[in-house]
PDB file of C-alpha atoms in Angstrom:
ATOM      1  CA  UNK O   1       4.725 -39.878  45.729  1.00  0.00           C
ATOM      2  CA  UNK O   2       2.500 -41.605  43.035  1.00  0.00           C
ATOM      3  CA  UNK O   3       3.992 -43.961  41.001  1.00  0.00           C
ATOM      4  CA  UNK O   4       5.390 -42.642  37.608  1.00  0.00           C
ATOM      5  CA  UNK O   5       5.411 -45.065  34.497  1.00  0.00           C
ATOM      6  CA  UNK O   6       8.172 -43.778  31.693  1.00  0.00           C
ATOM      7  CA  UNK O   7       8.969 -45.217  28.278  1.00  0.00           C
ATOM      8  CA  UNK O   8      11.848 -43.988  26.078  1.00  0.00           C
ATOM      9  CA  UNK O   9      10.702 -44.173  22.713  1.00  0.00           C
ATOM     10  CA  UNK O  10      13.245 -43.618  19.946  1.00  0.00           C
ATOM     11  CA  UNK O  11      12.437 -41.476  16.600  1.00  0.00           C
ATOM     12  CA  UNK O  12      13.770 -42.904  13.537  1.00  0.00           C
ATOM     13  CA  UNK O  13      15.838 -39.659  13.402  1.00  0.00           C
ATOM     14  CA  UNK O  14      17.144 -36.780  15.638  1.00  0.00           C
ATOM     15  CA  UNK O  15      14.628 -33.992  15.228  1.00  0.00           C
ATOM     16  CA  UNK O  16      16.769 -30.499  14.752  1.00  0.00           C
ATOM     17  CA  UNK O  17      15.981 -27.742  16.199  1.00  0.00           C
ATOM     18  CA  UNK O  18      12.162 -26.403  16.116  1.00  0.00           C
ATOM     19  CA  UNK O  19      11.582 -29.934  13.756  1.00  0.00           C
ATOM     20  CA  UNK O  20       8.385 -31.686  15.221  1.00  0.00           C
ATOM     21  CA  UNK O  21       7.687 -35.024  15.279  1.00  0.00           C
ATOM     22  CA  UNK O  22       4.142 -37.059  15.680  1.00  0.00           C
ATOM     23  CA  UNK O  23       3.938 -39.831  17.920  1.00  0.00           C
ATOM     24  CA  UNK O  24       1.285 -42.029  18.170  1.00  0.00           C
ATOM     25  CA  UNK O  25       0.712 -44.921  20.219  1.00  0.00           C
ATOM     26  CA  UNK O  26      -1.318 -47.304  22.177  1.00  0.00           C
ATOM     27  CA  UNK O  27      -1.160 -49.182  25.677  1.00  0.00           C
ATOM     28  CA  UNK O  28      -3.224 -52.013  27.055  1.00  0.00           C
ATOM     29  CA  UNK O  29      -2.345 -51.877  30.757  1.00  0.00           C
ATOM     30  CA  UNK O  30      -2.725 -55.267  33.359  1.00  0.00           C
ATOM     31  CA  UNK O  31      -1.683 -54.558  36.944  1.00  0.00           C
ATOM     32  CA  UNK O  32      -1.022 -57.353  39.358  1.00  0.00           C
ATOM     33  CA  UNK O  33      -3.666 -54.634  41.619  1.00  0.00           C
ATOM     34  CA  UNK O  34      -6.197 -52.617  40.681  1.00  0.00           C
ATOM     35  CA  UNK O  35      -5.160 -49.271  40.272  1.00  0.00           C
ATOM     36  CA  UNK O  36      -6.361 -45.718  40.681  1.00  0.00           C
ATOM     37  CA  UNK O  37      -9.278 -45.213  38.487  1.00  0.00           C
ATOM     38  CA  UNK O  38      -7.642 -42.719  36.015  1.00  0.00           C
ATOM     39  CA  UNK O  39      -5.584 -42.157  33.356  1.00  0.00           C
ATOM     40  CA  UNK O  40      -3.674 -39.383  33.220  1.00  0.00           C
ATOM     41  CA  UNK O  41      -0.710 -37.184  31.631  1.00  0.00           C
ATOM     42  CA  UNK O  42       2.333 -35.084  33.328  1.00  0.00           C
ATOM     43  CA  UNK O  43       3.596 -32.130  31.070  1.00  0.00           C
ATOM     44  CA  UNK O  44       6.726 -30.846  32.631  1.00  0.00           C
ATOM     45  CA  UNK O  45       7.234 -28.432  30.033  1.00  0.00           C
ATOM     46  CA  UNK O  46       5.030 -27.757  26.951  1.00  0.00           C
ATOM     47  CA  UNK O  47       3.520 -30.126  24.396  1.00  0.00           C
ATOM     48  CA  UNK O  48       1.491 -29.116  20.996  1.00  0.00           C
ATOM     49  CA  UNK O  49      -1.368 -31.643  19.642  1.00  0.00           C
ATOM     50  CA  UNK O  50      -2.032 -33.480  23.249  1.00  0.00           C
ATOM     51  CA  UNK O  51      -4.551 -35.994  22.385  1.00  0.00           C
ATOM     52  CA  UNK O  52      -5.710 -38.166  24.811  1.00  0.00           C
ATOM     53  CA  UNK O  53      -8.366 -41.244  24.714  1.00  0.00           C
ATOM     54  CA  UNK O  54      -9.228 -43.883  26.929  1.00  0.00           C
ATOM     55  CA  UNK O  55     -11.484 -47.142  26.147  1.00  0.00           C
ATOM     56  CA  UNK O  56     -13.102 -49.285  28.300  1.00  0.00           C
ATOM     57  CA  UNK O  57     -14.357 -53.025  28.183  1.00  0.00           C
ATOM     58  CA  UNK O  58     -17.679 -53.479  26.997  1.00  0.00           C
ATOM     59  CA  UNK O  59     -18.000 -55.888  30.448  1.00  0.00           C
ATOM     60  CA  UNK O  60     -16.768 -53.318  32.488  1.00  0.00           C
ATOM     61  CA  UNK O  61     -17.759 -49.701  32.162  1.00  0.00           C
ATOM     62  CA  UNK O  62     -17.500 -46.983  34.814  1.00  0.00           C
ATOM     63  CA  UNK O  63     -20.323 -44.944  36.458  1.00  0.00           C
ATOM     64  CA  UNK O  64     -19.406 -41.723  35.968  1.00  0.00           C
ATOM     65  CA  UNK O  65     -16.118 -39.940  34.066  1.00  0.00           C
ATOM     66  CA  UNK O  66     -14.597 -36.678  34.107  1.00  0.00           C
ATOM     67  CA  UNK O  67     -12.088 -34.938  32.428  1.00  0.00           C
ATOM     68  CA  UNK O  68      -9.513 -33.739  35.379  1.00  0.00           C
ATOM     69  CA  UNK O  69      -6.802 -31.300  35.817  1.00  0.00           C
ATOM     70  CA  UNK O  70      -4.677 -31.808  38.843  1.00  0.00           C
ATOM     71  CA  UNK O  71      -2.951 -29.810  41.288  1.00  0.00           C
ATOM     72  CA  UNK O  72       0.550 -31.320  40.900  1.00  0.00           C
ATOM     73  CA  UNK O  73       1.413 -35.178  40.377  1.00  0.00           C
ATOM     74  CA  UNK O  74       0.457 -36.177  43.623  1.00  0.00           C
ATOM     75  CA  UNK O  75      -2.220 -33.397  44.666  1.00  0.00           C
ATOM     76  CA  UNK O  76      -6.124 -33.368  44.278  1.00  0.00           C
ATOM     77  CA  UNK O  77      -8.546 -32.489  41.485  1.00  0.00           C
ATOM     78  CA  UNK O  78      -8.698 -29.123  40.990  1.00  0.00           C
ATOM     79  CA  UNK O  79     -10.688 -28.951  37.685  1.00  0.00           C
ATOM     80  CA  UNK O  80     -13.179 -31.659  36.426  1.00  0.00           C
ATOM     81  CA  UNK O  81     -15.961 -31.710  33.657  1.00  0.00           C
ATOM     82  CA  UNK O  82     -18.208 -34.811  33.212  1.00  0.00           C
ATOM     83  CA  UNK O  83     -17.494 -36.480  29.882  1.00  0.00           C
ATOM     84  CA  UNK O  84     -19.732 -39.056  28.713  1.00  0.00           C
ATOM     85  CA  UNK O  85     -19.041 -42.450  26.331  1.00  0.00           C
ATOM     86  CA  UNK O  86     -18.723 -42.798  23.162  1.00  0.00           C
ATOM     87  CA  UNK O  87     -19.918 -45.843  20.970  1.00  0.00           C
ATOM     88  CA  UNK O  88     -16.963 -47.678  20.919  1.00  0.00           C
ATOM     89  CA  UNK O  89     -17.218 -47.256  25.339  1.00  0.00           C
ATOM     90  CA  UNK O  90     -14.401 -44.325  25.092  1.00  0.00           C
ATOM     91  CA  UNK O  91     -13.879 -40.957  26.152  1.00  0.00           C
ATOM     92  CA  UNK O  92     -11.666 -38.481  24.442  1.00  0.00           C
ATOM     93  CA  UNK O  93     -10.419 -35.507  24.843  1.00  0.00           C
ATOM     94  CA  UNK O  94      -7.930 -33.184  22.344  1.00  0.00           C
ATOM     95  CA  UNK O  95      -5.775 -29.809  23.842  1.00  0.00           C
ATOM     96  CA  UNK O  96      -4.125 -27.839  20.822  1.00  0.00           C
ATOM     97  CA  UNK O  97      -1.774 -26.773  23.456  1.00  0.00           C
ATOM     98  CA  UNK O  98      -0.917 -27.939  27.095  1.00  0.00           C
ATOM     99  CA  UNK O  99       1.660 -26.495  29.877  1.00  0.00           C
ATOM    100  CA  UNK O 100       3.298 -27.724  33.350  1.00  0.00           C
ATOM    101  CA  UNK O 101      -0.140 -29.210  34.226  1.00  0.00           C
ATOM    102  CA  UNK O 102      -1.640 -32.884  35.058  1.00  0.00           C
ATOM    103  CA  UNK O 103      -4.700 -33.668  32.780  1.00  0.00           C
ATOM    104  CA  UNK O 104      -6.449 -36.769  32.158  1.00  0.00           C
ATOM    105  CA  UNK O 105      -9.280 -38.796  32.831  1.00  0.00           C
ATOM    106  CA  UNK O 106     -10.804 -40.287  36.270  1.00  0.00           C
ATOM    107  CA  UNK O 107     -13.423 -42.259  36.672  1.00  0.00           C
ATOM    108  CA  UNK O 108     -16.061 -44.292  39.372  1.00  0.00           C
ATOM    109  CA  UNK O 109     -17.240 -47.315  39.200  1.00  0.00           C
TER     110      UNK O 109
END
């Protein structure tokens, strides 16, 4: 089973029922190993407004890059279209809606 990172983040109020919320933030990531070349979300449920981007270091940018769906957590890709950089060395990529499914970004470099 791949390795599944969680953080609880708390609103600065209980949403009530069919209240929504916007939540935006922004992780630099340092592993102790290199890992898998991808970034990528789990929706277990539904989500509204997924927006997902990924930059790179101007000293280190990938080959290639796709945008990915997955067959699972821990299956292969199933779905990928190439994506290409942006000026500021990022990719992007913005679903209005997104259900049960694994979608991100993978990369070679």
């Amino acid at each position: 089973m791949a390795e599944l990172f969680v953080v609880d983040m708390l609103l600065a109020k209980p949403l009530t029922a069919g209240e929504t919320a916007t939540l935006e933030y922004s992780a630099s990531l340092h592993y102790p190993a290199p890992p898998p070349p991808e970034f990528r979300r789990i929706v277990q449920s539904s989500v509204e407004n997924l927006d997902i981007r990924v930059e790179f270091h101007p000293g280190k940018l990938p080959g290639n890059v796709v945008w990915a769906v997955w067959d699972g957590m821990d299956g292969p890709i199933v779905e990928r279209e190439n994506v290409a950089l942006d000026s500021q060395f990022a990719v992007h990529r913005y679903l209005r809606l997104a259900e049960k499914t694994v979608v991100g970004f993978h990369w070679d470099w």
